[in-house]
mmCIF file of C-alpha atoms in Angstrom:
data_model
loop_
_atom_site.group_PDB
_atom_site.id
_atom_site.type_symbol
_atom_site.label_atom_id
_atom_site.label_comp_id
_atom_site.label_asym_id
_atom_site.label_seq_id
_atom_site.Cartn_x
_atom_site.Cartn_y
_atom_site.Cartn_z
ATOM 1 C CA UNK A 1 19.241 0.976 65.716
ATOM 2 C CA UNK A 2 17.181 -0.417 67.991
ATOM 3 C CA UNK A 3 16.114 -4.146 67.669
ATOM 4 C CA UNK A 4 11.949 -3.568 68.575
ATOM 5 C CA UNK A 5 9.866 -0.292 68.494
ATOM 6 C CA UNK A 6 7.177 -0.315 70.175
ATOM 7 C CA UNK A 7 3.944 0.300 69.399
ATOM 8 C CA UNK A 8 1.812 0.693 73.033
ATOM 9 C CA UNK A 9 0.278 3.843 73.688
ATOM 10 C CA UNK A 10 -1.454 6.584 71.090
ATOM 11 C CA UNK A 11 -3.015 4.495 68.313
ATOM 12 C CA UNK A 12 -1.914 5.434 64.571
ATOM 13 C CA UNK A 13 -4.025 4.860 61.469
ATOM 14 C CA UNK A 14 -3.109 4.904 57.843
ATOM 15 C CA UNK A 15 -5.651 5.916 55.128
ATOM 16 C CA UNK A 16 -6.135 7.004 51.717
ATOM 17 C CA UNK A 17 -2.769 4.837 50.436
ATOM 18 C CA UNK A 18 -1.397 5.525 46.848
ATOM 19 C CA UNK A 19 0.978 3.935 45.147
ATOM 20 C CA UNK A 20 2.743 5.111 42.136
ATOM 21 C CA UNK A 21 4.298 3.114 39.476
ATOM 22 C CA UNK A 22 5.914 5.604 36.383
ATOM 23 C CA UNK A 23 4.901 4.540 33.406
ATOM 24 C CA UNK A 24 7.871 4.509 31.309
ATOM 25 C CA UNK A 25 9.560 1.920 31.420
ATOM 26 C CA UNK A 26 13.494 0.845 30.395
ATOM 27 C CA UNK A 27 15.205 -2.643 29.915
ATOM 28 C CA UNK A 28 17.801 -4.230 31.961
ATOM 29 C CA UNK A 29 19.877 -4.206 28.796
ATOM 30 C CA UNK A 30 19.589 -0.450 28.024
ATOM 31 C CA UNK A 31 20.453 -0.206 31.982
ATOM 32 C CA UNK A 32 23.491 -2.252 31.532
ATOM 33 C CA UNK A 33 24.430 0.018 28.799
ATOM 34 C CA UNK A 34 24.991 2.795 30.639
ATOM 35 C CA UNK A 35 28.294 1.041 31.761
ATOM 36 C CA UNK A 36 31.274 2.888 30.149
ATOM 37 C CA UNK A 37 29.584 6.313 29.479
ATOM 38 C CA UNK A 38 30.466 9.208 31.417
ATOM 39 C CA UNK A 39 28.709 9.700 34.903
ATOM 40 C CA UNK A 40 26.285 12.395 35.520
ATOM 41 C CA UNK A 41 27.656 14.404 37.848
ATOM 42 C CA UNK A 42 25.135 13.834 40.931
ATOM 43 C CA UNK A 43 25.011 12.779 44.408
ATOM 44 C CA UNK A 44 25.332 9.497 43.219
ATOM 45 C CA UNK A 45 28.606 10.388 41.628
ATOM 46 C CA UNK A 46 30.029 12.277 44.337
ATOM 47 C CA UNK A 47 29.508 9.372 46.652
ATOM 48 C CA UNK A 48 31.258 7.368 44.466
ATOM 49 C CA UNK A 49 34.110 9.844 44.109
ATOM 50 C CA UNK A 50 34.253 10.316 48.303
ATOM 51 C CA UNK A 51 34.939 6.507 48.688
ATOM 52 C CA UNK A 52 37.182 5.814 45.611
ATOM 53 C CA UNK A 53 34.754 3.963 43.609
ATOM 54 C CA UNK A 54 35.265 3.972 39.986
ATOM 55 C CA UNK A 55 33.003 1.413 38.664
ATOM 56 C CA UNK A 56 29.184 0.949 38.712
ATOM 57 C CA UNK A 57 28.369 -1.200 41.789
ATOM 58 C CA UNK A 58 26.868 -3.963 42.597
ATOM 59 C CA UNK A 59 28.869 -5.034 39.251
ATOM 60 C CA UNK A 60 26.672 -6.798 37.132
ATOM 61 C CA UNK A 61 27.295 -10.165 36.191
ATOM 62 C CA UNK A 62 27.866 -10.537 32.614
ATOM 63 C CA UNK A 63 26.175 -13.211 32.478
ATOM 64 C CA UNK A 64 22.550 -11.783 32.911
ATOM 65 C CA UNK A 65 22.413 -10.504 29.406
ATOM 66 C CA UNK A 66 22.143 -14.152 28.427
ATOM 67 C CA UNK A 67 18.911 -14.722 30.607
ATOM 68 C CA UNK A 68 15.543 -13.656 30.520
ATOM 69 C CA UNK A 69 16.051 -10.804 32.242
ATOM 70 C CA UNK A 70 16.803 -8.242 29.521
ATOM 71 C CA UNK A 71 13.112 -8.869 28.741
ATOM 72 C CA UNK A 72 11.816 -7.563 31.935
ATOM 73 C CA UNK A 73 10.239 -4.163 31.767
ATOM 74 C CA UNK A 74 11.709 -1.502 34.783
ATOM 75 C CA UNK A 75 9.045 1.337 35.866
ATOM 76 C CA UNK A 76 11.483 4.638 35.986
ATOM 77 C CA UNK A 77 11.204 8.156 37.288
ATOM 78 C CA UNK A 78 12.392 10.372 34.740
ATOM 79 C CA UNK A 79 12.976 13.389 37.094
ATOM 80 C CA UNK A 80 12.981 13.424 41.285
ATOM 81 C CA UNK A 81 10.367 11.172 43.120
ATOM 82 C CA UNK A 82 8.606 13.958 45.387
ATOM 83 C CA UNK A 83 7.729 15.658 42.316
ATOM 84 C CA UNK A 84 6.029 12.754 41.276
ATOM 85 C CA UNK A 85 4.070 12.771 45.125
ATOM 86 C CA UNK A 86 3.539 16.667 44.569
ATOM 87 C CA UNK A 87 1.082 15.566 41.477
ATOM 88 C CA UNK A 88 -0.496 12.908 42.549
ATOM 89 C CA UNK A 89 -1.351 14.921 45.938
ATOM 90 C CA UNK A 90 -2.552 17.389 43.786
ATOM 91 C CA UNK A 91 -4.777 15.367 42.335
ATOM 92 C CA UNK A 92 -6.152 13.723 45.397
ATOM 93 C CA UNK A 93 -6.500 16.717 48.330
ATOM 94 C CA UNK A 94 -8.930 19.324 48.409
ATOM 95 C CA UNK A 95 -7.153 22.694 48.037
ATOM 96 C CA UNK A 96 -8.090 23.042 51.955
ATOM 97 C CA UNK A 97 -6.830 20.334 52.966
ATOM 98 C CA UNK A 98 -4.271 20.718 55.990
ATOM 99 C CA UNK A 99 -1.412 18.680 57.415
ATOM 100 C CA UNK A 100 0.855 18.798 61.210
ATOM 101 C CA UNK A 101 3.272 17.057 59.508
ATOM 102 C CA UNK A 102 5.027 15.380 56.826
ATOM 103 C CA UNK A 103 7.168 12.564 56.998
ATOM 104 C CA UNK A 104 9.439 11.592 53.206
ATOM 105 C CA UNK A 105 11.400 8.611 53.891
ATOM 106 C CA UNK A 106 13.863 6.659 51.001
ATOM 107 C CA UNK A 107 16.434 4.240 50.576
ATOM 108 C CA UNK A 108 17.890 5.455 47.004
ATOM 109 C CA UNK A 109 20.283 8.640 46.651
ATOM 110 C CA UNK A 110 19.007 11.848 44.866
ATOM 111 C CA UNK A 111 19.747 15.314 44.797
ATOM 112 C CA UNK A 112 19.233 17.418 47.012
ATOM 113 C CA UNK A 113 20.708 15.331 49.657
ATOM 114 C CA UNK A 114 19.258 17.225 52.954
ATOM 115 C CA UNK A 115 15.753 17.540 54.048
ATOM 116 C CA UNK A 116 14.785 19.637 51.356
ATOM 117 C CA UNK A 117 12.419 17.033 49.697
ATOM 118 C CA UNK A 118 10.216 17.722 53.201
ATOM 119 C CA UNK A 119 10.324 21.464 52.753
ATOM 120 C CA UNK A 120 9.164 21.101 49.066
ATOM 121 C CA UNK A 121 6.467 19.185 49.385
ATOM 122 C CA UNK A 122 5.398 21.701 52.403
ATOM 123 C CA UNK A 123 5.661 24.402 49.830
ATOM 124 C CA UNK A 124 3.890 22.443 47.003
ATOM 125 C CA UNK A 125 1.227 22.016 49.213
ATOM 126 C CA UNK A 126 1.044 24.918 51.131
ATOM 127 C CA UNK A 127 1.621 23.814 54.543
ATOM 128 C CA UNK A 128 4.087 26.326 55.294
ATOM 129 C CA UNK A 129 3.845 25.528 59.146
ATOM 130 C CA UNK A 130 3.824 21.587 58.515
ATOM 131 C CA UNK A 131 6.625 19.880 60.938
ATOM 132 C CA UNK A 132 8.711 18.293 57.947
ATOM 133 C CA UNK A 133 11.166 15.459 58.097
ATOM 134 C CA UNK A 134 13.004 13.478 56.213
ATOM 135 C CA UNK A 135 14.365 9.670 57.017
ATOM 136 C CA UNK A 136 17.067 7.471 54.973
ATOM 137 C CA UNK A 137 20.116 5.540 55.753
ATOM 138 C CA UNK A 138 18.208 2.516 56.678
ATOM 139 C CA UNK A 139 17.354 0.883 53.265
ATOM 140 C CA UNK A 140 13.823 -0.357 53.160
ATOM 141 C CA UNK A 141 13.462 -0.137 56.918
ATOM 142 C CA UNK A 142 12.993 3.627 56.777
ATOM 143 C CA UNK A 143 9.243 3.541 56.772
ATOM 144 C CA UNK A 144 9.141 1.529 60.127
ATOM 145 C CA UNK A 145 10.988 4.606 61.991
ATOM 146 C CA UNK A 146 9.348 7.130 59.963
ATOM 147 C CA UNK A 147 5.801 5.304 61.270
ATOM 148 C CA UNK A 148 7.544 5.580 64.918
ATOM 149 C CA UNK A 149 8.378 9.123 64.440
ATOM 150 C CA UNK A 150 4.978 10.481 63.151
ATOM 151 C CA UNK A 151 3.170 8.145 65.930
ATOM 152 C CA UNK A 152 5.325 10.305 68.577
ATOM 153 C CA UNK A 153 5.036 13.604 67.144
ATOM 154 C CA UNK A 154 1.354 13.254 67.091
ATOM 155 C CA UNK A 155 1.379 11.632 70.718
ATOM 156 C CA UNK A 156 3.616 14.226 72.079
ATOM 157 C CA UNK A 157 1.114 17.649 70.202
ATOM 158 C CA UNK A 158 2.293 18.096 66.930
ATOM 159 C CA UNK A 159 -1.303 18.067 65.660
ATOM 160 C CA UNK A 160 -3.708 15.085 64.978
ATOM 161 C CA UNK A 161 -3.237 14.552 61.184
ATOM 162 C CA UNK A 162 0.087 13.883 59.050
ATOM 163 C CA UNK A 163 1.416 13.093 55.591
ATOM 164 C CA UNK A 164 3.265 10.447 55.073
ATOM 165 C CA UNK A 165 5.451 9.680 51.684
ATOM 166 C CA UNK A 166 8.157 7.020 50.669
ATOM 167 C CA UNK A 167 9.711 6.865 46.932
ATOM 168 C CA UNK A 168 13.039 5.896 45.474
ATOM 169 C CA UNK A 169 14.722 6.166 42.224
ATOM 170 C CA UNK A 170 17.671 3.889 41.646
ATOM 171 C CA UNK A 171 20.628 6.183 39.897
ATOM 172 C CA UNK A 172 23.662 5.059 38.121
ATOM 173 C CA UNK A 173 26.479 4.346 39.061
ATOM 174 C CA UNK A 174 24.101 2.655 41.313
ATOM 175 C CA UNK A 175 23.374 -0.655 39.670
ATOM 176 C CA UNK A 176 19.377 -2.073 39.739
ATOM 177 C CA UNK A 177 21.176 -5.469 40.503
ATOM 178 C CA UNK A 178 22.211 -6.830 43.427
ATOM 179 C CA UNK A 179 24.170 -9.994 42.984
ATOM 180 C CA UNK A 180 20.883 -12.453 42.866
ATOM 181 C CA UNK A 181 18.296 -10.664 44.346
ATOM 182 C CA UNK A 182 15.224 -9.047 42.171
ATOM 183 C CA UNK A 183 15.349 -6.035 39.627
ATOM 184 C CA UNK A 184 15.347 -2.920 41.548
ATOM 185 C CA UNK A 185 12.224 -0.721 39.989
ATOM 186 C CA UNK A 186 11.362 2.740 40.650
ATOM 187 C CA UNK A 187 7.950 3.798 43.324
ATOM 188 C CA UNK A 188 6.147 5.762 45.206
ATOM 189 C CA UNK A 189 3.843 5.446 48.206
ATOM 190 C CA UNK A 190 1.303 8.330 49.502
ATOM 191 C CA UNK A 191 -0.865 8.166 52.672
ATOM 192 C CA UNK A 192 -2.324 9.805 55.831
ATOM 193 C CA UNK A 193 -1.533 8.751 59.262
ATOM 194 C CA UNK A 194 -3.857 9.678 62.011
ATOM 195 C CA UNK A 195 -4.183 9.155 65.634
ATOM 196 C CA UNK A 196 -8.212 8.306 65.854
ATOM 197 C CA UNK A 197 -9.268 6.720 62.693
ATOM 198 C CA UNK A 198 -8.289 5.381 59.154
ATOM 199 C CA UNK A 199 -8.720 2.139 56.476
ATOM 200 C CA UNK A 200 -5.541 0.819 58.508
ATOM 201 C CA UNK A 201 -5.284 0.084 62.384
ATOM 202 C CA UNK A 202 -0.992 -0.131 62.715
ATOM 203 C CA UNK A 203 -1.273 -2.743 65.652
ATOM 204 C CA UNK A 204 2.501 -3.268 65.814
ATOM 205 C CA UNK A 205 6.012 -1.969 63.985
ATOM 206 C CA UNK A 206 9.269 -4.167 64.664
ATOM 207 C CA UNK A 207 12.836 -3.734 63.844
ATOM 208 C CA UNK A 208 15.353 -6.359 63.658
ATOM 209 C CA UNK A 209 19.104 -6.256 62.785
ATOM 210 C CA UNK A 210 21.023 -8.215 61.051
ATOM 211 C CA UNK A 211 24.539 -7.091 60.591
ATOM 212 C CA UNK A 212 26.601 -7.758 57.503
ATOM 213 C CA UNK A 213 29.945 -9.118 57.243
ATOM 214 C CA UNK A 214 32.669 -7.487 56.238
ATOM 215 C CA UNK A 215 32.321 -4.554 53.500
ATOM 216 C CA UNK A 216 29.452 -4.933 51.169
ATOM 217 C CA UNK A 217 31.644 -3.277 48.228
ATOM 218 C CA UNK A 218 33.710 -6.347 48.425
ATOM 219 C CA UNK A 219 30.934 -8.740 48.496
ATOM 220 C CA UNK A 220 30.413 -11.680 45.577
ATOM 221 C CA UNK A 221 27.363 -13.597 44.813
ATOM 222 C CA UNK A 222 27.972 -16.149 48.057
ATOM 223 C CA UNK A 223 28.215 -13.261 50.553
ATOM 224 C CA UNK A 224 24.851 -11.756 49.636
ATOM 225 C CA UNK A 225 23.239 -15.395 49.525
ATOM 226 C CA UNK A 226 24.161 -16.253 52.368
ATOM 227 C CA UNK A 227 23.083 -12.472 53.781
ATOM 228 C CA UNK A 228 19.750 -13.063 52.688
ATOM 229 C CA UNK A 229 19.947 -16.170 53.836
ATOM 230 C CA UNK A 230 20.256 -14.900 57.378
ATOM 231 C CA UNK A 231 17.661 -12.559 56.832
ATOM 232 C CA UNK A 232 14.782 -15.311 55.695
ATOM 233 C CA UNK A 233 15.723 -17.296 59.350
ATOM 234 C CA UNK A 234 15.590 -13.755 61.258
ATOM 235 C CA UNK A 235 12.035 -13.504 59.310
ATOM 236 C CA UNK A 236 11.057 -16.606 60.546
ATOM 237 C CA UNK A 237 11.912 -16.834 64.341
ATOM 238 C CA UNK A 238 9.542 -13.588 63.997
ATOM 239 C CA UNK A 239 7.196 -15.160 62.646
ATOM 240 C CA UNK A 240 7.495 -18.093 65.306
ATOM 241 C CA UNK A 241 7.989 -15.777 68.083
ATOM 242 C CA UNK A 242 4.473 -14.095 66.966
ATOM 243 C CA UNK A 243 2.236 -17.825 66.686
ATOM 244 C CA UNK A 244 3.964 -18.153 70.322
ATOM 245 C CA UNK A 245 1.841 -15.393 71.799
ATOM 246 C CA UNK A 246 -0.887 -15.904 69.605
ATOM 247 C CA UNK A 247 -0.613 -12.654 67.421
ATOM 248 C CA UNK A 248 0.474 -14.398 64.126
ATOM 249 C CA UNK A 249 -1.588 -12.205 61.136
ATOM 250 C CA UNK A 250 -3.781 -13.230 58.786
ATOM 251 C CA UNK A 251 -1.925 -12.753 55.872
ATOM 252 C CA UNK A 252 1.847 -12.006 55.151
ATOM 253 C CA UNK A 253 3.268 -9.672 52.647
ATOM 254 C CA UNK A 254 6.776 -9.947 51.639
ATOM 255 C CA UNK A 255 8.648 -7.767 50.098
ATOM 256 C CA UNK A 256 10.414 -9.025 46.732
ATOM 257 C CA UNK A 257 13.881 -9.292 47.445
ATOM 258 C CA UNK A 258 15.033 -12.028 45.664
ATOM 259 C CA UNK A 259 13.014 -15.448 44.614
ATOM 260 C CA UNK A 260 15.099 -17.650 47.153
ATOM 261 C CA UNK A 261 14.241 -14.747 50.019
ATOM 262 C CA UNK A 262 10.535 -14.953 49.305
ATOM 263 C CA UNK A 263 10.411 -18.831 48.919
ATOM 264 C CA UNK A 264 12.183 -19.195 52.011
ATOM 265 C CA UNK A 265 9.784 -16.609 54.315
ATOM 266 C CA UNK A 266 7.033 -17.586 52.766
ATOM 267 C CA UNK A 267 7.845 -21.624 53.445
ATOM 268 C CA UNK A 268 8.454 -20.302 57.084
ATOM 269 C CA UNK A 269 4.874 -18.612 57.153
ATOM 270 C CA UNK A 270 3.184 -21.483 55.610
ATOM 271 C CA UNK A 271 4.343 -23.763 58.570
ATOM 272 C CA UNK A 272 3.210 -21.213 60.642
ATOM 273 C CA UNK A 273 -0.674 -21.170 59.546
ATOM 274 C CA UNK A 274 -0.295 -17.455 57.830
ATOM 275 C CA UNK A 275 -1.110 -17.577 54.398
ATOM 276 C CA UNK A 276 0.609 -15.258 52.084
ATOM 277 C CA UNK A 277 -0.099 -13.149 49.204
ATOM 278 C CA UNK A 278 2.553 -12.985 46.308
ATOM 279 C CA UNK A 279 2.001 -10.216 44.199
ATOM 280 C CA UNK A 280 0.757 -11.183 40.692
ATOM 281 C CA UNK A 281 2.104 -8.015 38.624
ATOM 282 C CA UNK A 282 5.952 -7.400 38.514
ATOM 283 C CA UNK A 283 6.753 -9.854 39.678
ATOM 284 C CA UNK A 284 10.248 -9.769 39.012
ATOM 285 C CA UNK A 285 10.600 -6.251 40.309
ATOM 286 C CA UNK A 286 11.981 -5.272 43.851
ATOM 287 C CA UNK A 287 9.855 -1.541 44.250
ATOM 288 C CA UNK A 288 12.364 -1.219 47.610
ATOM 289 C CA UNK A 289 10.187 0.251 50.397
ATOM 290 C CA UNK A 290 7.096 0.682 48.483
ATOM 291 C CA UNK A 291 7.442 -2.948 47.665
ATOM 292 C CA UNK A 292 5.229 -4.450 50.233
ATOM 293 C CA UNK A 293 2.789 -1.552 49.982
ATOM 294 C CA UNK A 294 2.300 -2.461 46.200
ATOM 295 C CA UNK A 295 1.708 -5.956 47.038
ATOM 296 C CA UNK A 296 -1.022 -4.869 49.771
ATOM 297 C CA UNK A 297 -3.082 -2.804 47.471
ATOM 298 C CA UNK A 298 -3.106 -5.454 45.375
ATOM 299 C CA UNK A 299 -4.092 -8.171 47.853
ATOM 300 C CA UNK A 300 -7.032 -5.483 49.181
ATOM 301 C CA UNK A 301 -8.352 -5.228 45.648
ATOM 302 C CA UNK A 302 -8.395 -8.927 45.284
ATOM 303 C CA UNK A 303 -10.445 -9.425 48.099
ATOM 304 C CA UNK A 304 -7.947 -11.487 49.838
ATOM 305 C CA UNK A 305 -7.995 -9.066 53.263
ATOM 306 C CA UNK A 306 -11.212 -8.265 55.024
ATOM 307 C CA UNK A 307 -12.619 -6.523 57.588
ATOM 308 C CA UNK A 308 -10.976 -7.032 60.722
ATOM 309 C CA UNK A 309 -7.898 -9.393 59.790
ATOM 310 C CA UNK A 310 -4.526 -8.226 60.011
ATOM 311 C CA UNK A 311 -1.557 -8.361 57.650
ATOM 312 C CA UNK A 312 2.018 -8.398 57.802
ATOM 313 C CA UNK A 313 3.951 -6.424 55.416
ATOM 314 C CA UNK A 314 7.847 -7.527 55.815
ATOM 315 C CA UNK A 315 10.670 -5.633 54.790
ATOM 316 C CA UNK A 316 14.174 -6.586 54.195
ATOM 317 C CA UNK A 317 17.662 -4.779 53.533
ATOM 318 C CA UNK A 318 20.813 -6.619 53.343
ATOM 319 C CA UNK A 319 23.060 -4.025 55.170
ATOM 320 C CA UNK A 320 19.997 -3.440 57.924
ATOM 321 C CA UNK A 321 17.675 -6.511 58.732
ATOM 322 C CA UNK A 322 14.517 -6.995 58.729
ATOM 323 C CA UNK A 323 11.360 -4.839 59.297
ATOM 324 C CA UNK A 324 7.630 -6.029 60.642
ATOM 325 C CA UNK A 325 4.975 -3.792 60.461
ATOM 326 C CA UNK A 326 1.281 -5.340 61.523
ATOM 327 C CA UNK A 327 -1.979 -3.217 60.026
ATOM 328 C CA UNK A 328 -5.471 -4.415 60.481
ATOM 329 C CA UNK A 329 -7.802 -3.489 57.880
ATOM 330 C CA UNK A 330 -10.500 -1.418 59.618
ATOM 331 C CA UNK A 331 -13.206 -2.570 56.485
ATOM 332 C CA UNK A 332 -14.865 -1.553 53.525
ATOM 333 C CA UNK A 333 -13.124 0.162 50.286
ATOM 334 C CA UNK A 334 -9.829 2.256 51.426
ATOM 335 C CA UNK A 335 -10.607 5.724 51.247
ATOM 336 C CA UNK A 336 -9.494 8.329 49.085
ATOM 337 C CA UNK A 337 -6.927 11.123 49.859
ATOM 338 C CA UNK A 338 -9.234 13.891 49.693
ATOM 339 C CA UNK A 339 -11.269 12.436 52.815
#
């Protein structure tokens, strides 16, 4: 994994973005419940069973069910995410409308576990010769390459005009809780990319590692502290590094990891001069990928990003690093799918 992608040449534009939140929702306690019952047998499961796990992980400290937290509302997908993007792109394209290609990228596990969730939503939509792809194994990072692979396949000829889709559905055994960081909440996020013109200019996408020590399934509270730890100063040398040649953004984005992570980035923009925007609704929810997308639509409808100024939307995995991704807002309302 390289540590910078690079962003020079053919320009890239995002437009028409969606995000989906389900609206049922489940508690923390009913989650926690699930504990002790008998697995489904899924994906999930079988990677469980292929590296002799027999327990729910991250465990979940027993102590949470004496917080607040069992108050907190979680957004769920009751059935698999791209079916979810298959409706809402229903709703939103004319029955014409055409892609090159389309790009589904996720951090979460769910059946099937090949790149059949690009071939369906080719054949939901129709695009039978649609280049399809599909991008995990690199937590919440996986939009920044998926962004570097549709900016290269529409470089390189594969067509002018693409589809581009993240979600994630957290399964048991997987837990929604890691150690101290934020609920885990199911999401979506739908959106064009195109090389001439869109609501979002993507100036600049960055990758930077930060490796983990030792095995994560042995970890305890202080080992993923002091992971995210490592990832809030990697956050902010970025940041830095960017004021240094005079390309700090407008406005940061951050996605909700965990309240120390958040505090901690968003102290280190603050002494750069880049104000940043904390989303106001679910707040205690970590929406993985789409996270920072939420956050942005949000921000956009607030009025707090105008025509012209760029934003930074920050992602974070503790087993990957860190991920930058720059847009400038190209002005006026963002548009709708069926443009």
């Amino acid at each position: 994994m390289s540590a910078h992608v690079s962003a020079d040449g053919t320009k890239l534009y995002i437009s028409g973005l969606r995000c989906i939140v389900p609206e049922a929702e489940s508690s923390l306690e009913a989650y926690c419940a699930e504990a002790g019952q008998p697995w489904e047998d899924s994906p999930p499961k079988w990677l469980f069973a292929h590296a002799g796990m027999s327990s729910p992980w991250p465990p979940v400290d027993p102590g949470l069910l004496d917080s607040t937290l069992p108050a907190v509302q979680i957004p769920v997908f009751g059935k698999h995410p791209v079916e979810y993007l298959c409706e809402e792109g229903k709703r939103c394209f004319r029955a014409d409308r055409k892609f090159d290609l389309i790009c589904y990228c996720h951090e979460t596990v769910q059946h099937p576990l090949t790149t059949l969730p690009g071939l369906m939503l080719c054949a939901e939509f129709g695009h039978r010769h649609a280049q399809s792809f599909v991008l995990g194994q690199l937590g919440s990072l996986a939009c920044i390459r998926a962004i570097d692979w549709c900016k290269r396949m529409l470089e390189y000829g594969e067509g002018t005009d693409g589809l581009f889709c993240m979600a994630d559905r957290t399964n048991y055994p997987f837990s929604r809780m890691s150690w101290t960081g934020s609920i885990k909440g199911d999401a979506a996020v739908l959106c064009m990319v195109n090389a001439e013109a869109g609501d979002y200019e993507v100036v600049d996408y960055r990758i930077r590692p930060v490796f983990p020590e030792g095995s994560m399934r042995a970890w305890t509270t202080a080992d993923y502290e002091r992971t995210t730890l490592a990832l809030a100063r990697q956050a902010e040398q970025a940041l830095q590094e960017m004021q240094a040649a005079g390309n700090a953004p407008d406005r940061l984005v951050i996605q909700n990891v965990s309240d120390s992570f958040v505090k901690a980035v968003g102290e280190a923009g603050e002494h750069c001069g880049i104000p940043v925007y904390v989303r106001q609704t679910r707040k205690a929810i970590n929406f993985l990928g789409s996270d920072p997308f939420l956050t942005l639509q949000e921000a956009v409808s607030h009025g707090h990003l105008r025509e012209g100024q760029s934003v930074l939307l920050l992602f974070a995995s503790a087993d990957y690093g860190i991920g930058l991704l720059t847009l400038r807002c190209a002005g006026g309302q963002p548009s709708n799918l069926n443009t």
